[in-house]
């Protein structure tokens, strides 16, 4: 039975660095200047393990500051035989239907949405001005979520994989599991209500990355220790990388502060 709250209290990274094929691509972005992204729409993407509440408070903060922001819901159907990533990409495309077809977008992913950003960019069919990973996994071509989790913490992931093989689903958080990272009781209850426990097929499916990704500058904002590996990889790749002390759902604790950090990251990418 999987009882650990991995994205909240998992131990830090173990193992050594694994070379990443995207390094030779992303290095060139460190010298870009004057990206016209100030007026792009922020597309705030939640993990498929939870719901859009993750980003609602930040969406409101962005709107108050005159930025356009949307928070599409990632949905999938159990009877649909298509891969989960394809269903989620289609759901995002539907959520952007009201945006101008030529409008620039900034894709901002939290947690398990990170590996989806390349397929999300293709599904959006709009120019992507920037990618921002917020306590999120970094994509690797044809890697499954289990593959990516092994890079973060192989011993934990092997135990997790065995539990999934035995029929467990994840996450099965209870309200008390999240008390330390989401102090507000109402928000905590809503997050638990939106939780979407997943079985092995979700974690084992390979997720594609299109050739030439990333095709726009990237930033990484780290809240919690389970994403230490991804944070270090982002730094090695020459991305803008920022560490903020907080729990995995810090945007539900300090929405104004997280919004400020997000805007600072975009400003840094724009100025180079």
mmCIF file of C-alpha atoms in Angstrom:
data_model
loop_
_atom_site.group_PDB
_atom_site.id
_atom_site.type_symbol
_atom_site.label_atom_id
_atom_site.label_comp_id
_atom_site.label_asym_id
_atom_site.label_seq_id
_atom_site.Cartn_x
_atom_site.Cartn_y
_atom_site.Cartn_z
ATOM 1 C CA UNK A 1 0.000 0.000 0.000
ATOM 2 C CA UNK A 2 1.442 3.366 -1.024
ATOM 3 C CA UNK A 3 0.971 5.713 1.912
ATOM 4 C CA UNK A 4 3.825 8.197 1.475
ATOM 5 C CA UNK A 5 3.044 11.658 0.202
ATOM 6 C CA UNK A 6 5.882 11.664 -2.291
ATOM 7 C CA UNK A 7 5.402 15.187 -3.589
ATOM 8 C CA UNK A 8 5.290 16.497 -0.024
ATOM 9 C CA UNK A 9 7.609 14.535 2.229
ATOM 10 C CA UNK A 10 9.778 12.252 0.100
ATOM 11 C CA UNK A 11 13.457 12.201 0.988
ATOM 12 C CA UNK A 12 15.939 14.059 -1.176
ATOM 13 C CA UNK A 13 17.599 12.934 -4.389
ATOM 14 C CA UNK A 14 19.810 9.888 -4.520
ATOM 15 C CA UNK A 15 22.051 8.706 -7.302
ATOM 16 C CA UNK A 16 24.290 10.507 -9.740
ATOM 17 C CA UNK A 17 23.617 12.799 -12.622
ATOM 18 C CA UNK A 18 22.291 11.258 -15.821
ATOM 19 C CA UNK A 19 23.239 13.098 -18.986
ATOM 20 C CA UNK A 20 20.332 14.794 -20.717
ATOM 21 C CA UNK A 21 19.927 14.873 -24.490
ATOM 22 C CA UNK A 22 18.301 18.301 -24.421
ATOM 23 C CA UNK A 23 21.375 20.060 -23.017
ATOM 24 C CA UNK A 24 22.841 20.818 -26.417
ATOM 25 C CA UNK A 25 19.556 22.425 -27.445
ATOM 26 C CA UNK A 26 18.753 24.567 -24.429
ATOM 27 C CA UNK A 27 22.193 26.082 -23.949
ATOM 28 C CA UNK A 28 21.613 28.508 -26.780
ATOM 29 C CA UNK A 29 18.695 30.160 -25.001
ATOM 30 C CA UNK A 30 20.968 31.631 -22.335
ATOM 31 C CA UNK A 31 22.127 34.259 -24.831
ATOM 32 C CA UNK A 32 18.704 35.274 -26.179
ATOM 33 C CA UNK A 33 17.538 38.830 -25.560
ATOM 34 C CA UNK A 34 14.347 40.837 -25.754
ATOM 35 C CA UNK A 35 11.749 38.097 -25.867
ATOM 36 C CA UNK A 36 8.443 39.827 -26.461
ATOM 37 C CA UNK A 37 6.576 37.882 -23.816
ATOM 38 C CA UNK A 38 5.314 40.591 -21.494
ATOM 39 C CA UNK A 39 1.811 40.472 -22.989
ATOM 40 C CA UNK A 40 1.607 36.718 -23.516
ATOM 41 C CA UNK A 41 -1.165 34.718 -21.860
ATOM 42 C CA UNK A 42 -0.155 32.625 -18.871
ATOM 43 C CA UNK A 43 -1.414 29.061 -19.252
ATOM 44 C CA UNK A 44 -1.299 27.531 -15.774
ATOM 45 C CA UNK A 45 -1.288 23.738 -15.990
ATOM 46 C CA UNK A 46 -2.035 21.531 -12.997
ATOM 47 C CA UNK A 47 -0.774 18.001 -12.429
ATOM 48 C CA UNK A 48 -3.108 15.265 -13.709
ATOM 49 C CA UNK A 49 -2.979 13.862 -10.164
ATOM 50 C CA UNK A 50 -4.889 16.840 -8.781
ATOM 51 C CA UNK A 51 -7.145 19.580 -10.150
ATOM 52 C CA UNK A 52 -7.077 23.183 -11.368
ATOM 53 C CA UNK A 53 -7.493 24.583 -7.858
ATOM 54 C CA UNK A 54 -3.702 24.301 -7.664
ATOM 55 C CA UNK A 55 -3.372 27.446 -9.773
ATOM 56 C CA UNK A 56 -6.608 29.350 -9.067
ATOM 57 C CA UNK A 57 -5.138 31.757 -6.519
ATOM 58 C CA UNK A 58 -2.171 32.584 -8.750
ATOM 59 C CA UNK A 59 -4.532 33.042 -11.679
ATOM 60 C CA UNK A 60 -6.439 35.642 -9.649
ATOM 61 C CA UNK A 61 -3.214 37.407 -8.681
ATOM 62 C CA UNK A 62 -2.078 37.585 -12.299
ATOM 63 C CA UNK A 63 -5.462 38.932 -13.359
ATOM 64 C CA UNK A 64 -5.346 41.599 -10.630
ATOM 65 C CA UNK A 65 -1.990 42.695 -12.023
ATOM 66 C CA UNK A 66 -3.344 43.044 -15.539
ATOM 67 C CA UNK A 67 -2.008 39.785 -16.960
ATOM 68 C CA UNK A 68 -4.197 37.384 -18.876
ATOM 69 C CA UNK A 69 -4.166 33.921 -17.333
ATOM 70 C CA UNK A 70 -6.116 30.739 -17.918
ATOM 71 C CA UNK A 71 -6.183 27.498 -15.968
ATOM 72 C CA UNK A 72 -7.554 24.693 -18.164
ATOM 73 C CA UNK A 73 -8.724 21.477 -16.520
ATOM 74 C CA UNK A 74 -6.924 18.327 -17.657
ATOM 75 C CA UNK A 75 -9.525 15.639 -18.131
ATOM 76 C CA UNK A 76 -9.416 12.061 -19.343
ATOM 77 C CA UNK A 77 -11.906 9.254 -19.712
ATOM 78 C CA UNK A 78 -11.285 5.727 -18.483
ATOM 79 C CA UNK A 79 -13.001 4.253 -21.529
ATOM 80 C CA UNK A 80 -10.777 6.235 -23.917
ATOM 81 C CA UNK A 81 -7.994 3.996 -25.225
ATOM 82 C CA UNK A 82 -5.733 6.888 -26.200
ATOM 83 C CA UNK A 83 -2.708 7.603 -23.998
ATOM 84 C CA UNK A 84 -3.355 9.826 -21.015
ATOM 85 C CA UNK A 85 -0.889 12.417 -22.287
ATOM 86 C CA UNK A 86 -2.828 12.707 -25.548
ATOM 87 C CA UNK A 87 -6.138 13.170 -23.744
ATOM 88 C CA UNK A 88 -4.621 15.806 -21.486
ATOM 89 C CA UNK A 89 -3.098 17.659 -24.432
ATOM 90 C CA UNK A 90 -6.484 17.684 -26.132
ATOM 91 C CA UNK A 91 -8.130 18.970 -22.950
ATOM 92 C CA UNK A 92 -5.634 21.812 -22.836
ATOM 93 C CA UNK A 93 -6.294 22.685 -26.474
ATOM 94 C CA UNK A 94 -10.010 22.861 -25.725
ATOM 95 C CA UNK A 95 -9.290 25.094 -22.744
ATOM 96 C CA UNK A 96 -7.481 27.561 -25.016
ATOM 97 C CA UNK A 97 -10.222 27.703 -27.646
ATOM 98 C CA UNK A 98 -11.212 31.257 -26.733
ATOM 99 C CA UNK A 99 -7.684 32.655 -27.059
ATOM 100 C CA UNK A 100 -6.503 34.294 -30.306
ATOM 101 C CA UNK A 101 -5.022 31.704 -32.654
ATOM 102 C CA UNK A 102 -1.848 33.760 -33.074
ATOM 103 C CA UNK A 103 -1.569 34.890 -29.461
ATOM 104 C CA UNK A 104 1.650 34.062 -27.635
ATOM 105 C CA UNK A 105 1.405 31.875 -24.549
ATOM 106 C CA UNK A 106 3.581 31.062 -21.548
ATOM 107 C CA UNK A 107 3.183 27.450 -20.447
ATOM 108 C CA UNK A 108 3.528 27.108 -16.672
ATOM 109 C CA UNK A 109 3.500 23.559 -15.295
ATOM 110 C CA UNK A 110 3.283 22.308 -11.744
ATOM 111 C CA UNK A 111 4.442 18.879 -10.605
ATOM 112 C CA UNK A 112 3.337 16.068 -12.925
ATOM 113 C CA UNK A 113 2.391 18.522 -15.665
ATOM 114 C CA UNK A 114 6.066 19.221 -16.339
ATOM 115 C CA UNK A 115 6.716 16.185 -18.567
ATOM 116 C CA UNK A 116 3.648 17.158 -20.606
ATOM 117 C CA UNK A 117 4.852 20.597 -21.691
ATOM 118 C CA UNK A 118 6.213 19.577 -25.115
ATOM 119 C CA UNK A 119 2.985 17.782 -26.107
ATOM 120 C CA UNK A 120 0.989 20.649 -24.595
ATOM 121 C CA UNK A 121 2.898 23.107 -26.762
ATOM 122 C CA UNK A 122 2.049 21.139 -29.882
ATOM 123 C CA UNK A 123 -1.605 20.786 -28.921
ATOM 124 C CA UNK A 124 -1.907 24.496 -28.121
ATOM 125 C CA UNK A 125 -1.037 25.343 -31.739
ATOM 126 C CA UNK A 126 0.060 28.825 -30.675
ATOM 127 C CA UNK A 127 3.497 30.411 -30.409
ATOM 128 C CA UNK A 128 5.066 29.544 -27.054
ATOM 129 C CA UNK A 129 6.982 32.451 -25.551
ATOM 130 C CA UNK A 130 8.390 30.530 -22.578
ATOM 131 C CA UNK A 131 8.162 27.361 -20.511
ATOM 132 C CA UNK A 132 8.129 27.531 -16.713
ATOM 133 C CA UNK A 133 8.485 24.451 -14.499
ATOM 134 C CA UNK A 134 7.225 25.005 -10.951
ATOM 135 C CA UNK A 135 8.295 22.129 -8.697
ATOM 136 C CA UNK A 136 7.840 19.990 -11.792
ATOM 137 C CA UNK A 137 9.523 17.160 -13.648
ATOM 138 C CA UNK A 138 11.584 17.944 -16.748
ATOM 139 C CA UNK A 139 10.658 16.012 -19.922
ATOM 140 C CA UNK A 140 12.901 13.440 -21.557
ATOM 141 C CA UNK A 141 11.900 11.942 -24.878
ATOM 142 C CA UNK A 142 9.818 8.761 -24.552
ATOM 143 C CA UNK A 143 10.456 8.589 -20.808
ATOM 144 C CA UNK A 144 7.587 7.486 -18.607
ATOM 145 C CA UNK A 145 6.764 9.136 -15.318
ATOM 146 C CA UNK A 146 8.369 6.177 -13.565
ATOM 147 C CA UNK A 147 11.536 6.718 -15.595
ATOM 148 C CA UNK A 148 11.657 10.358 -14.543
ATOM 149 C CA UNK A 149 10.931 9.525 -10.916
ATOM 150 C CA UNK A 150 13.843 7.069 -10.894
ATOM 151 C CA UNK A 151 16.166 9.950 -11.749
ATOM 152 C CA UNK A 152 14.871 11.826 -8.711
ATOM 153 C CA UNK A 153 14.930 8.931 -6.243
ATOM 154 C CA UNK A 154 15.503 5.398 -7.505
ATOM 155 C CA UNK A 155 14.951 3.447 -4.240
ATOM 156 C CA UNK A 156 11.650 5.220 -3.534
ATOM 157 C CA UNK A 157 10.493 4.733 -7.116
ATOM 158 C CA UNK A 158 11.287 1.009 -7.132
ATOM 159 C CA UNK A 159 9.153 0.527 -4.019
ATOM 160 C CA UNK A 160 6.455 2.700 -5.538
ATOM 161 C CA UNK A 161 6.542 0.653 -8.756
ATOM 162 C CA UNK A 162 6.117 -2.574 -6.820
ATOM 163 C CA UNK A 163 3.095 -1.141 -5.039
ATOM 164 C CA UNK A 164 1.549 -0.163 -8.373
ATOM 165 C CA UNK A 165 2.191 -3.678 -9.702
ATOM 166 C CA UNK A 166 0.181 -4.981 -6.752
ATOM 167 C CA UNK A 167 -2.771 -2.799 -7.716
ATOM 168 C CA UNK A 168 -2.212 0.330 -5.643
ATOM 169 C CA UNK A 169 -3.171 3.756 -6.927
ATOM 170 C CA UNK A 170 -1.564 7.098 -6.218
ATOM 171 C CA UNK A 171 -2.124 9.559 -4.663
ATOM 172 C CA UNK A 172 -4.519 8.549 -1.914
ATOM 173 C CA UNK A 173 -3.889 11.560 0.284
ATOM 174 C CA UNK A 174 -6.054 12.264 3.268
ATOM 175 C CA UNK A 175 -6.565 15.728 4.624
ATOM 176 C CA UNK A 176 -4.101 15.180 7.459
ATOM 177 C CA UNK A 177 -1.394 14.166 4.973
ATOM 178 C CA UNK A 178 -1.410 17.683 3.521
ATOM 179 C CA UNK A 179 -1.848 19.690 6.719
ATOM 180 C CA UNK A 180 1.784 20.775 6.879
ATOM 181 C CA UNK A 181 1.928 21.998 3.275
ATOM 182 C CA UNK A 182 -1.590 23.486 2.944
ATOM 183 C CA UNK A 183 -2.465 25.110 6.275
ATOM 184 C CA UNK A 184 -5.813 26.488 5.125
ATOM 185 C CA UNK A 185 -8.421 23.834 5.906
ATOM 186 C CA UNK A 186 -10.816 24.808 3.118
ATOM 187 C CA UNK A 187 -8.115 24.742 0.455
ATOM 188 C CA UNK A 188 -6.763 21.474 1.834
ATOM 189 C CA UNK A 189 -10.185 19.852 1.645
ATOM 190 C CA UNK A 190 -10.664 21.062 -1.912
ATOM 191 C CA UNK A 191 -7.289 19.699 -3.010
ATOM 192 C CA UNK A 192 -8.131 16.298 -1.530
ATOM 193 C CA UNK A 193 -11.538 16.392 -3.237
ATOM 194 C CA UNK A 194 -9.849 17.038 -6.603
ATOM 195 C CA UNK A 195 -7.245 14.305 -6.157
ATOM 196 C CA UNK A 196 -7.258 11.770 -8.979
ATOM 197 C CA UNK A 197 -5.576 8.491 -7.912
ATOM 198 C CA UNK A 198 -3.820 6.766 -10.809
ATOM 199 C CA UNK A 199 -2.855 3.169 -11.500
ATOM 200 C CA UNK A 200 0.264 1.720 -13.142
ATOM 201 C CA UNK A 201 -0.665 2.472 -16.801
ATOM 202 C CA UNK A 202 -0.652 6.204 -16.096
ATOM 203 C CA UNK A 203 2.834 6.141 -14.597
ATOM 204 C CA UNK A 204 4.281 3.682 -17.120
ATOM 205 C CA UNK A 205 3.221 5.286 -20.403
ATOM 206 C CA UNK A 206 6.023 6.923 -22.432
ATOM 207 C CA UNK A 207 5.520 10.625 -23.129
ATOM 208 C CA UNK A 208 6.944 11.987 -26.402
ATOM 209 C CA UNK A 209 9.048 15.112 -26.787
ATOM 210 C CA UNK A 210 9.145 16.707 -30.224
ATOM 211 C CA UNK A 211 12.473 17.184 -31.995
ATOM 212 C CA UNK A 212 13.960 20.575 -31.244
ATOM 213 C CA UNK A 213 12.297 21.048 -27.878
ATOM 214 C CA UNK A 214 12.666 23.390 -26.098
ATOM 215 C CA UNK A 215 11.848 25.913 -28.791
ATOM 216 C CA UNK A 216 11.544 28.768 -26.292
ATOM 217 C CA UNK A 217 13.437 29.813 -23.149
ATOM 218 C CA UNK A 218 12.809 27.872 -19.940
ATOM 219 C CA UNK A 219 12.706 28.638 -16.238
ATOM 220 C CA UNK A 220 12.587 26.404 -13.185
ATOM 221 C CA UNK A 221 11.145 27.367 -9.794
ATOM 222 C CA UNK A 222 11.760 24.855 -7.004
ATOM 223 C CA UNK A 223 9.731 24.628 -3.810
ATOM 224 C CA UNK A 224 10.463 21.192 -2.361
ATOM 225 C CA UNK A 225 13.299 18.681 -2.076
ATOM 226 C CA UNK A 226 11.824 15.944 -4.334
ATOM 227 C CA UNK A 227 12.621 18.254 -7.255
ATOM 228 C CA UNK A 228 16.257 18.836 -6.334
ATOM 229 C CA UNK A 229 17.404 16.703 -9.267
ATOM 230 C CA UNK A 230 15.309 18.629 -11.790
ATOM 231 C CA UNK A 231 16.419 21.940 -10.294
ATOM 232 C CA UNK A 232 20.075 21.007 -10.692
ATOM 233 C CA UNK A 233 19.488 19.785 -14.245
ATOM 234 C CA UNK A 234 17.833 23.100 -15.104
ATOM 235 C CA UNK A 235 20.819 24.994 -13.742
ATOM 236 C CA UNK A 236 23.242 22.830 -15.685
ATOM 237 C CA UNK A 237 21.212 23.447 -18.828
ATOM 238 C CA UNK A 238 21.571 27.190 -18.413
ATOM 239 C CA UNK A 239 17.931 27.857 -17.581
ATOM 240 C CA UNK A 240 16.788 30.570 -15.233
ATOM 241 C CA UNK A 241 16.477 28.695 -11.920
ATOM 242 C CA UNK A 242 15.088 29.985 -8.645
ATOM 243 C CA UNK A 243 14.646 28.251 -5.299
ATOM 244 C CA UNK A 244 11.766 29.274 -3.027
ATOM 245 C CA UNK A 245 11.431 27.826 0.448
ATOM 246 C CA UNK A 246 8.035 26.167 0.753
ATOM 247 C CA UNK A 247 5.998 23.030 0.364
ATOM 248 C CA UNK A 248 4.929 21.439 -2.886
ATOM 249 C CA UNK A 249 1.665 23.412 -2.953
ATOM 250 C CA UNK A 250 3.235 26.703 -1.951
ATOM 251 C CA UNK A 251 1.074 28.602 -4.447
ATOM 252 C CA UNK A 252 -1.875 27.795 -2.162
ATOM 253 C CA UNK A 253 0.003 29.202 0.827
ATOM 254 C CA UNK A 254 1.504 32.383 -0.644
ATOM 255 C CA UNK A 255 -0.166 33.070 -3.974
ATOM 256 C CA UNK A 256 1.061 36.670 -4.123
ATOM 257 C CA UNK A 257 4.645 35.634 -3.435
ATOM 258 C CA UNK A 258 4.600 32.823 -5.991
ATOM 259 C CA UNK A 259 3.059 35.168 -8.573
ATOM 260 C CA UNK A 260 5.847 37.669 -7.938
ATOM 261 C CA UNK A 261 8.493 34.974 -8.418
ATOM 262 C CA UNK A 262 6.795 33.811 -11.624
ATOM 263 C CA UNK A 263 6.759 37.352 -13.028
ATOM 264 C CA UNK A 264 10.390 37.815 -12.055
ATOM 265 C CA UNK A 265 11.291 34.617 -13.915
ATOM 266 C CA UNK A 266 9.532 35.837 -17.041
ATOM 267 C CA UNK A 267 11.218 39.222 -16.766
ATOM 268 C CA UNK A 268 14.584 37.484 -16.470
ATOM 269 C CA UNK A 269 13.896 35.376 -19.575
ATOM 270 C CA UNK A 270 12.799 38.437 -21.498
ATOM 271 C CA UNK A 271 15.882 40.440 -20.592
ATOM 272 C CA UNK A 272 18.235 37.499 -21.030
#
